[in-house]
Coordinates of C-alpha atoms in Angstrom, one line a residue:
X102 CA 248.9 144.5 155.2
X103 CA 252.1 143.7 156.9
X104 CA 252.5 146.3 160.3
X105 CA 255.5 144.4 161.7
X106 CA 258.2 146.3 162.0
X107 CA 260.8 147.1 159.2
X108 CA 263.5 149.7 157.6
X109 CA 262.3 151.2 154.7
X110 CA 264.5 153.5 152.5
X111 CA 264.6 156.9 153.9
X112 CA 267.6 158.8 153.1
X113 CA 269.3 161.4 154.9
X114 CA 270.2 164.8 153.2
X115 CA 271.8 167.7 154.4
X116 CA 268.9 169.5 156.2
X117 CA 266.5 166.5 156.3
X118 CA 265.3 163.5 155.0
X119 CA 263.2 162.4 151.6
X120 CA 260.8 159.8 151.4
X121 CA 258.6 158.1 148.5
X122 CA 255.2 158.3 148.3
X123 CA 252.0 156.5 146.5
X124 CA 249.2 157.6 147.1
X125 CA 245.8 156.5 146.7
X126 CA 243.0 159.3 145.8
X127 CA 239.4 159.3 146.6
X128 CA 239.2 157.8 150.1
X129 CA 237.3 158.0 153.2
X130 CA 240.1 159.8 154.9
X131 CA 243.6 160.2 155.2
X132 CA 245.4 157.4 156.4
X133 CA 248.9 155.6 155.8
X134 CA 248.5 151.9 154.7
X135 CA 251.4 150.6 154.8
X136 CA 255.3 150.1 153.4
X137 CA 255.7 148.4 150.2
X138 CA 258.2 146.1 149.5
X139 CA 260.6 149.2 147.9
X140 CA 260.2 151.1 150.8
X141 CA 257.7 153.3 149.1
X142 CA 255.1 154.4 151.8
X143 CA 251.4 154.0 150.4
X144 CA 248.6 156.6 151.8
X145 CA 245.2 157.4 151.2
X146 CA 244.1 160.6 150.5
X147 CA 240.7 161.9 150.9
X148 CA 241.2 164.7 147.9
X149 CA 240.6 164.0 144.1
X150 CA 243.0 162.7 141.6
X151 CA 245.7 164.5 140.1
X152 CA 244.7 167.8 141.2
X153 CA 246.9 170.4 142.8
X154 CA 244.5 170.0 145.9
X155 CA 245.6 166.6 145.8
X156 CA 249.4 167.7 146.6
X157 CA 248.4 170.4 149.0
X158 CA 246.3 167.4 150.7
X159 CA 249.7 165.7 150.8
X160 CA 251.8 168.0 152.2
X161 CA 249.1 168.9 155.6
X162 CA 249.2 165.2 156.2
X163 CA 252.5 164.4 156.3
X164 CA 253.6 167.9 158.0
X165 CA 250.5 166.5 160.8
X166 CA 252.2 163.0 161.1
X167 CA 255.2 164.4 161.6
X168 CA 254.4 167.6 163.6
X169 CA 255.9 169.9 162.0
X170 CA 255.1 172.8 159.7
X171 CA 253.9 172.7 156.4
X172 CA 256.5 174.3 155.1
X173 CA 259.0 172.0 155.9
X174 CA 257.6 169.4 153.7
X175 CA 257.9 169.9 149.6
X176 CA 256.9 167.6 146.8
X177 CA 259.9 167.4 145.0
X178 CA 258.8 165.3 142.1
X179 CA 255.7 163.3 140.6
X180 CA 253.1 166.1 141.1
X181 CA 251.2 164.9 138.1
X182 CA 251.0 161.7 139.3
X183 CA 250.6 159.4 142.1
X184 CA 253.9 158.1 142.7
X185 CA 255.6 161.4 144.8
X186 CA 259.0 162.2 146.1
X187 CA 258.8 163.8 149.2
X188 CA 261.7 166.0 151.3
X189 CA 261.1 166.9 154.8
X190 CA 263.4 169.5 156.4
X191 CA 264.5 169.9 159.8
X192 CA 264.4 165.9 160.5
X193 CA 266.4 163.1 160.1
X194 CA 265.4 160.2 158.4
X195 CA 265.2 158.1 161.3
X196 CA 263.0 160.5 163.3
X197 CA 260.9 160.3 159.6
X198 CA 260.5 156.3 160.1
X199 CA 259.3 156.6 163.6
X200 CA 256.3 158.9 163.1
X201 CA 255.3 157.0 159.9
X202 CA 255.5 153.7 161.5
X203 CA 253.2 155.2 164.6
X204 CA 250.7 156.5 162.2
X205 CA 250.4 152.9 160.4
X206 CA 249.8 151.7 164.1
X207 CA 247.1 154.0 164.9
X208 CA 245.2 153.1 161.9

């Protein structure tokens, strides 16, 4: 697992940021692992695989990493699978890469 510090590719929009997502079902808990090499952010997710309660898992992570609602977070595509494309509004894409980055620290 490499934690050194490094941009991934988080892209600004108008009224946020979106961010790709793999995650891994069936774990202990939630936790983000790491960045992959495309910039996709891996997480495990302690919810089943390819269940809606899976997604909803998903979303009250990421909206508790980045502490924020939510609401503010959306899967915008791959909700069948476990390759996601995420949109968070209300925060830029920098902002994004700081809290993810912390929580890959903390774990």
């Amino acid at each position: 697992m490499n934690t050194e510090p490094r941009k991934f590719r988080l892209h600004d929009a108008q009224s946020g940021a979106a961010i790709t997502v793999r995650v891994i079902p069936r774990a202990a808990r939630n936790s983000v692992v790491e960045i992959l090499d495309d910039g996709t952010v891996r997480v495990r997710l302690a919810s089943s695989k390819g269940s809606q309660a899976l997604d909803r898992t998903l979303v009250r992570y990421i909206s508790e990493i980045l502490e924020i609602p939510p609401g503010q977070v959306e899967i915008v595509a791959g909700t069948s699978g476990v390759d996601k494309l995420v949109t968070i509004t209300g925060m830029r894409a920098a902002q994004v890469q700081q809290k993810i980055l912390e929580a890959i620290e903390q774990n």
